[in-house]
PDB file of C-alpha atoms in Angstrom:
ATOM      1  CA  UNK A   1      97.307 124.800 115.724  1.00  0.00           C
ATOM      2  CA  UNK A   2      97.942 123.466 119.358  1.00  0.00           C
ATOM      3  CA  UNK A   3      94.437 123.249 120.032  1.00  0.00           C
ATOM      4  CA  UNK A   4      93.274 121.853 116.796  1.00  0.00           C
ATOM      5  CA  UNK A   5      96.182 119.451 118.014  1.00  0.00           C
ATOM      6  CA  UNK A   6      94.757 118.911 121.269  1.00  0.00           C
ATOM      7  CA  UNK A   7      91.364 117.876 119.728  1.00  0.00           C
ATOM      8  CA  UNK A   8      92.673 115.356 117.379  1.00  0.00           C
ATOM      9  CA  UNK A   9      94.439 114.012 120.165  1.00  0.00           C
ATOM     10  CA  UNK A  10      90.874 113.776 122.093  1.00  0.00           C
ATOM     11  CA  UNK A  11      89.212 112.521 119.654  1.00  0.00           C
ATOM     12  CA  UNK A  12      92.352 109.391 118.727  1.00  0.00           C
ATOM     13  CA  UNK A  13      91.816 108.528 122.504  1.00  0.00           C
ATOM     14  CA  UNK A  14      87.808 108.705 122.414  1.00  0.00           C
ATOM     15  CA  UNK A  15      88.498 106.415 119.169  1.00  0.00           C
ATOM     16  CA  UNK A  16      90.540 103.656 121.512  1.00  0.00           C
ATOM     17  CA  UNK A  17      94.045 104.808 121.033  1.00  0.00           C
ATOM     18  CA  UNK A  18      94.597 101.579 118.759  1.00  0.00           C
ATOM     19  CA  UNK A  19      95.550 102.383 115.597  1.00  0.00           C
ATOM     20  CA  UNK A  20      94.861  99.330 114.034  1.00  0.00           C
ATOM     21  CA  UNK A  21      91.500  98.835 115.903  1.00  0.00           C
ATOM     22  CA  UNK A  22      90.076 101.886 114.038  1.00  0.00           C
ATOM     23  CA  UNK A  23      87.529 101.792 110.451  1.00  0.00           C
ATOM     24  CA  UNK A  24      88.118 103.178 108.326  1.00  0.00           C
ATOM     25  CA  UNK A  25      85.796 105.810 108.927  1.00  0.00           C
ATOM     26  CA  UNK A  26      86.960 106.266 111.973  1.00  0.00           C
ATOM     27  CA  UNK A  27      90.634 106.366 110.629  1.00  0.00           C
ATOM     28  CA  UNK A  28      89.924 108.728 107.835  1.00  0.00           C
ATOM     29  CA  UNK A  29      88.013 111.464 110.151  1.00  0.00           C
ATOM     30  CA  UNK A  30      91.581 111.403 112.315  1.00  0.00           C
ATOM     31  CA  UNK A  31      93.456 111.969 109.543  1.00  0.00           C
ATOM     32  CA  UNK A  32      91.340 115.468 108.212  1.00  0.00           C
ATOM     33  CA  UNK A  33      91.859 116.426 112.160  1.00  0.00           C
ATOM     34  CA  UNK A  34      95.569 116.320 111.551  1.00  0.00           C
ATOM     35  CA  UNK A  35      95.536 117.574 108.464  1.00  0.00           C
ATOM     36  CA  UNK A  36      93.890 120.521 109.694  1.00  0.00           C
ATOM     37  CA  UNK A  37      96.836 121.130 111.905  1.00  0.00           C
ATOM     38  CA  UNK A  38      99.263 120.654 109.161  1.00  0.00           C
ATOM     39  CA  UNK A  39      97.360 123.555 107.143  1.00  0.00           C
ATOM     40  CA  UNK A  40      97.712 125.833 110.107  1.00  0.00           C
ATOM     41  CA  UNK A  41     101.070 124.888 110.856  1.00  0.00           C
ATOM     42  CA  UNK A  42     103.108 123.112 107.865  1.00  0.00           C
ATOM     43  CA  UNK A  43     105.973 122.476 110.380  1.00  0.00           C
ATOM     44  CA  UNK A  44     104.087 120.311 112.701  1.00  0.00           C
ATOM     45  CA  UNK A  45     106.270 117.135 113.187  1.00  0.00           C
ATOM     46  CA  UNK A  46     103.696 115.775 115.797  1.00  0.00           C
ATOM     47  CA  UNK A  47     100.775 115.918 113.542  1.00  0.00           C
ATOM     48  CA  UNK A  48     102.452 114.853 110.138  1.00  0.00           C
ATOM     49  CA  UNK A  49     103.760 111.580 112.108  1.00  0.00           C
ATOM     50  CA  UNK A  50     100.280 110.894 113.512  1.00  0.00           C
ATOM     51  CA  UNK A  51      98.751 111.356 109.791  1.00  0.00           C
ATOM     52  CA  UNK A  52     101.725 108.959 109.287  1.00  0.00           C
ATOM     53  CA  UNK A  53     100.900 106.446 111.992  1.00  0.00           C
ATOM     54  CA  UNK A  54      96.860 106.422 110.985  1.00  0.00           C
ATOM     55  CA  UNK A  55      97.816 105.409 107.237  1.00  0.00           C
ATOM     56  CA  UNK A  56     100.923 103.464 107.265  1.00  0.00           C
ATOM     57  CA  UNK A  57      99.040 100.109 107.485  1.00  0.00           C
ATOM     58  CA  UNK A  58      95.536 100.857 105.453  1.00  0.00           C
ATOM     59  CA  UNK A  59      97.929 102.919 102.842  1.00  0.00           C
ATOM     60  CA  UNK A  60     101.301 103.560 103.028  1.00  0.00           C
ATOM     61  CA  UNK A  61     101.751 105.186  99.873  1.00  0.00           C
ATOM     62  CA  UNK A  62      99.497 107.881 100.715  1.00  0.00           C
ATOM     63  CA  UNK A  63     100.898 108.174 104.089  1.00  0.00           C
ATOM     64  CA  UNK A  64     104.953 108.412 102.205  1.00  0.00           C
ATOM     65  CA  UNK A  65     103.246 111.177  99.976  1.00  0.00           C
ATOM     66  CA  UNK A  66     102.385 113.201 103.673  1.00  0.00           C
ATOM     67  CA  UNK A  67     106.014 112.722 104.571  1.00  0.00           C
ATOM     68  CA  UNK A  68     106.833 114.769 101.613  1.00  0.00           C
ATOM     69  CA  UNK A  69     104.700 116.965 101.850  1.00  0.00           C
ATOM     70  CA  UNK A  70     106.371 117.922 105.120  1.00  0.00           C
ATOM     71  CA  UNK A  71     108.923 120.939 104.001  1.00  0.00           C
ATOM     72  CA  UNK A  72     111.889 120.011 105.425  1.00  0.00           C
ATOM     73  CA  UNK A  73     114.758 122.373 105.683  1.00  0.00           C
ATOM     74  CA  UNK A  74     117.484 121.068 103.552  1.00  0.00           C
ATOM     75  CA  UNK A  75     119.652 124.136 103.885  1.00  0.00           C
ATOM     76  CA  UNK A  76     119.802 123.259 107.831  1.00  0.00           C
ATOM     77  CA  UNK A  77     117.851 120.339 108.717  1.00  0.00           C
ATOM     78  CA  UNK A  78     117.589 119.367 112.266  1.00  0.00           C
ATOM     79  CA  UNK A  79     116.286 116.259 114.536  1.00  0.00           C
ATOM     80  CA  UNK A  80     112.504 116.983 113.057  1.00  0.00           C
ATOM     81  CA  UNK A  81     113.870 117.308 109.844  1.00  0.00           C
ATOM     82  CA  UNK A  82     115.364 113.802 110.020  1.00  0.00           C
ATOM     83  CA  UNK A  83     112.766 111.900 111.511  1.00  0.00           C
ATOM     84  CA  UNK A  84     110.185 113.416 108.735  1.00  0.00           C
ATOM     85  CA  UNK A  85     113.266 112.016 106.045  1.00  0.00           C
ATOM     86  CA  UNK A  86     113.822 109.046 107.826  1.00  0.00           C
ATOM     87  CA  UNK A  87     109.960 107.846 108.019  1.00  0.00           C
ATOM     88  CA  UNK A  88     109.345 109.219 104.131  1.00  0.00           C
ATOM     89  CA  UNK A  89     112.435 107.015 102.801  1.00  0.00           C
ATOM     90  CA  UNK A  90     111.429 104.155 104.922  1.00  0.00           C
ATOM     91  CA  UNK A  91     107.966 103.863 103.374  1.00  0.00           C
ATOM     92  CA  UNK A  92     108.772 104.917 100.415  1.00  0.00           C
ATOM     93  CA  UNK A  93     111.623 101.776  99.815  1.00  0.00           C
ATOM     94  CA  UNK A  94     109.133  99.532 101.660  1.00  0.00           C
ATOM     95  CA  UNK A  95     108.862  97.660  98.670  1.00  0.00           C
ATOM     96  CA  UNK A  96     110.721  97.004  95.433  1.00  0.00           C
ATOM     97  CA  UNK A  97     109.575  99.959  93.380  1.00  0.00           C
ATOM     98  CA  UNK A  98     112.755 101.606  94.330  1.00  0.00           C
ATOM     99  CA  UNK A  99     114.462  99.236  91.403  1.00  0.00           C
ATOM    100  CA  UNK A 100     112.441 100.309  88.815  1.00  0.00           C
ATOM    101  CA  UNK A 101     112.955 104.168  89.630  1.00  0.00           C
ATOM    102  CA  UNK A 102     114.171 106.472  87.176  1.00  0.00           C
ATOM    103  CA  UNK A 103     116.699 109.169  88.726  1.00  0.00           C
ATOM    104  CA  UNK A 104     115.829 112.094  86.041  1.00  0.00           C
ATOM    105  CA  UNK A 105     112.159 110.849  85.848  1.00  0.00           C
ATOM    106  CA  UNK A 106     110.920 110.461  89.508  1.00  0.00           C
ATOM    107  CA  UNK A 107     109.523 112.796  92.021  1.00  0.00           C
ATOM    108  CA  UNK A 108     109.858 110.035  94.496  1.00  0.00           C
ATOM    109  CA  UNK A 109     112.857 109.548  94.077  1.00  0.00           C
ATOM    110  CA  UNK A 110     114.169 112.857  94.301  1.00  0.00           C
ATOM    111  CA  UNK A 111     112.137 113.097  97.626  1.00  0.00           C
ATOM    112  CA  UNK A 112     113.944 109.799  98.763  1.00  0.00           C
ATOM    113  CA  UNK A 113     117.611 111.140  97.897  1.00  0.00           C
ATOM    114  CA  UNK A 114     117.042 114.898  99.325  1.00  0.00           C
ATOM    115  CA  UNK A 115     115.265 112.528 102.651  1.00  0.00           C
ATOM    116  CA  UNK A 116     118.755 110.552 102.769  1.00  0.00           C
ATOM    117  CA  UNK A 117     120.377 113.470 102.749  1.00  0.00           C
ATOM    118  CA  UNK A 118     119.124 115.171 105.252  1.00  0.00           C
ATOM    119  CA  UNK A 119     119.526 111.823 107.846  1.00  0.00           C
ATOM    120  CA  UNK A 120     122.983 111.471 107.036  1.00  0.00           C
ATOM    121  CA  UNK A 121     123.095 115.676 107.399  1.00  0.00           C
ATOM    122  CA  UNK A 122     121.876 115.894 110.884  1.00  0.00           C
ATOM    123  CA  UNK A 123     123.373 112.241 111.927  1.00  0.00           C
ATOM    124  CA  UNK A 124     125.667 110.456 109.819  1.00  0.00           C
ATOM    125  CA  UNK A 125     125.906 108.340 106.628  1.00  0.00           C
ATOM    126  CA  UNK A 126     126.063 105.374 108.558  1.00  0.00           C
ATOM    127  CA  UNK A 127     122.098 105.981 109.302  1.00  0.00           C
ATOM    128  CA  UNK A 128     121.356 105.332 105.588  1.00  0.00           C
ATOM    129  CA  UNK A 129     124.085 102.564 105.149  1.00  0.00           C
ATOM    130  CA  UNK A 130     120.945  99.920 104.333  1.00  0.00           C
ATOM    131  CA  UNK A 131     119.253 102.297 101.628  1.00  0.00           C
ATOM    132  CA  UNK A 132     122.591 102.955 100.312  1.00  0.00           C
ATOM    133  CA  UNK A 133     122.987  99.021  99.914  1.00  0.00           C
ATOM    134  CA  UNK A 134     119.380  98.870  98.431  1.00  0.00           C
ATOM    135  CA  UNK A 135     119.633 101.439  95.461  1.00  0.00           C
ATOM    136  CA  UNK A 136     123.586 100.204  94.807  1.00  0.00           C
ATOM    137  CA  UNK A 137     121.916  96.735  94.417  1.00  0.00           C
ATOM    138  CA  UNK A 138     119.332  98.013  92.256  1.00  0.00           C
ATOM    139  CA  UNK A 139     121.923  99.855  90.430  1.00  0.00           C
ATOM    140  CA  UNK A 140     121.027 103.652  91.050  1.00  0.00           C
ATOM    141  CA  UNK A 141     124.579 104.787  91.302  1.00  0.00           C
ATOM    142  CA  UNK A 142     123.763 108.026  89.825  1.00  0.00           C
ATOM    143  CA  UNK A 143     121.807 109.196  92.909  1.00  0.00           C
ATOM    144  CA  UNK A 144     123.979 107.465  95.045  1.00  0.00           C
ATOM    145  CA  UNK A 145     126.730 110.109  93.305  1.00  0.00           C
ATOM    146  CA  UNK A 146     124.753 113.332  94.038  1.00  0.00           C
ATOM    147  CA  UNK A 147     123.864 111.922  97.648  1.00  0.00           C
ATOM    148  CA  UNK A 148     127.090 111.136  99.050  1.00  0.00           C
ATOM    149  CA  UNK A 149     128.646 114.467  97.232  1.00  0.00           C
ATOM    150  CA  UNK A 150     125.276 116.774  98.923  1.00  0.00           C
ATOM    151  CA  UNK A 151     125.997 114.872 101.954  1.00  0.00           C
ATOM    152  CA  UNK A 152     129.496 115.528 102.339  1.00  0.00           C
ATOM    153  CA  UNK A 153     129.112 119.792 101.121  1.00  0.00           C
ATOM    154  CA  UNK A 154     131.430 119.178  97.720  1.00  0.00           C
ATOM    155  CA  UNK A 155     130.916 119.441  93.921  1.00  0.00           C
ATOM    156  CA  UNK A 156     130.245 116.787  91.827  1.00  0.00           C
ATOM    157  CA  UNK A 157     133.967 116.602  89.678  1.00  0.00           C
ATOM    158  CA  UNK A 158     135.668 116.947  93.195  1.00  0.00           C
ATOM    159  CA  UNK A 159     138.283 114.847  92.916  1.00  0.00           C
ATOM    160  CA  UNK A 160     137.877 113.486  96.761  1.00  0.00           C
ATOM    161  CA  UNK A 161     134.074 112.565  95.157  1.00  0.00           C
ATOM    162  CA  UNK A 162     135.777 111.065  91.721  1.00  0.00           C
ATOM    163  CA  UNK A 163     138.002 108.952  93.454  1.00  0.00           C
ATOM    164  CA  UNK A 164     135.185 107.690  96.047  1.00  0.00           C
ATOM    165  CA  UNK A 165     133.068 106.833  93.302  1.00  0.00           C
ATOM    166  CA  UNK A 166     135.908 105.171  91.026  1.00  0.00           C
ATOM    167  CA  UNK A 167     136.486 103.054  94.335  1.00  0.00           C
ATOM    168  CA  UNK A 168     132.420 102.126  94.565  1.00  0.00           C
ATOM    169  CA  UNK A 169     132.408 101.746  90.638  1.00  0.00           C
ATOM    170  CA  UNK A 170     129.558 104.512  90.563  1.00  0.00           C
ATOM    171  CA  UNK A 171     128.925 106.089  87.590  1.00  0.00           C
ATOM    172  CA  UNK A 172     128.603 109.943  88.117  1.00  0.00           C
ATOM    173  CA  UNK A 173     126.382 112.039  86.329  1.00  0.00           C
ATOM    174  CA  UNK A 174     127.155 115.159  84.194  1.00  0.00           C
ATOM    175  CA  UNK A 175     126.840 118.813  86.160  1.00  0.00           C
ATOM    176  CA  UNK A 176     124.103 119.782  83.676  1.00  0.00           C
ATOM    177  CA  UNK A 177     122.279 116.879  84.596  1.00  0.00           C
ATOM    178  CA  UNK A 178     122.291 117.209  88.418  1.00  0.00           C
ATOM    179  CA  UNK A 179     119.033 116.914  90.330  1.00  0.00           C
ATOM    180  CA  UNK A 180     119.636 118.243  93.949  1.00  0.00           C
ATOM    181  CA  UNK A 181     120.943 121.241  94.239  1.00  0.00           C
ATOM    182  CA  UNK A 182     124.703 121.913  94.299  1.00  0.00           C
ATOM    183  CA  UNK A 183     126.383 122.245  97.926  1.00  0.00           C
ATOM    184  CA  UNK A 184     125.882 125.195 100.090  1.00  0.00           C
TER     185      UNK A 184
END
């Protein structure tokens, strides 16, 4: 993988090192180059954010759908982790699509919440304080329920987590309707 790395790195510089300077030619050949890293090595930060950086402008929905692709250790994340989460949830909340989400319905979503997760995990839950704002504004309290309860180790129905969301007026779901996995 580290050379494959190495010669996608060669071939960015022989390209101009601009990322926004590239066709899209020369854009999409980069990206397989990565790509072939990330089949070698599925852990790869470096080449997952460099698949990340090529498509962010020219398509940043397929670059969000490499972020989660990325298999990020939710059991215990680390720094890598978190910047993989952090980059996926920004991107993927870019725009207002986020409103419209359906908790039980989206793979997105569920990408997004188990990404927030992991950044308030491995730093705090003041990191996500702005996506927390955005999905209370558009209403997706339910998430917002199984987030803050994954992020802080406890069960749904425990009563630190009832009161919290009584305070936030967040409606919690039922345990048989969960969607992240219960705390461990």
């Amino acid at each position: 993988a580290g050379a494959r790395l190495g010669t996608a790195k060669c071939m960015s510089e022989r390209a101009g090192g601009d990322v926004s300077s590239y066709s899209d030619e020369v854009r999409e050949k980069l990206v397989v180059a990565y790509q072939a890293v990330v089949d070698l090595d599925r852990r790869d930060v470096e080449a997952y954010m460099r698949i990340g950086e090529l498509l962010e402008f020219s398509d940043p929905a397929r670059s969000a759908v490499t972020y989660r692709m990325y298999p990020l250790n939710l059991a215990a994340p680390d720094k890598d982790d978190a910047f993989i989460a952090g980059e996926l949830v920004r991107l993927s909340m870019r725009g207002k699509d986020y409103q419209k989400w359906k908790w039980q319905e989206s793979d997105e979503f569920l990408s997004v919440a188990q990404g927030l997760v992991v950044m308030a995990s491995v730093q705090s839950l003041d990191v996500i304080s702005n996506y927390v704002d955005k999905l209370e504004a558009a209403d997706q309290t339910t998430a917002l329920c199984e987030i803050y309860a994954k992020v802080n180790k406890r069960e749904i129905d425990n009563q630190t987590m009832v009161d919290f969301f009584q305070r936030k007026a967040w409606i919690a779901p039922k345990k048989d309707a969960l969607r992240l996995s219960p705390p461990g």
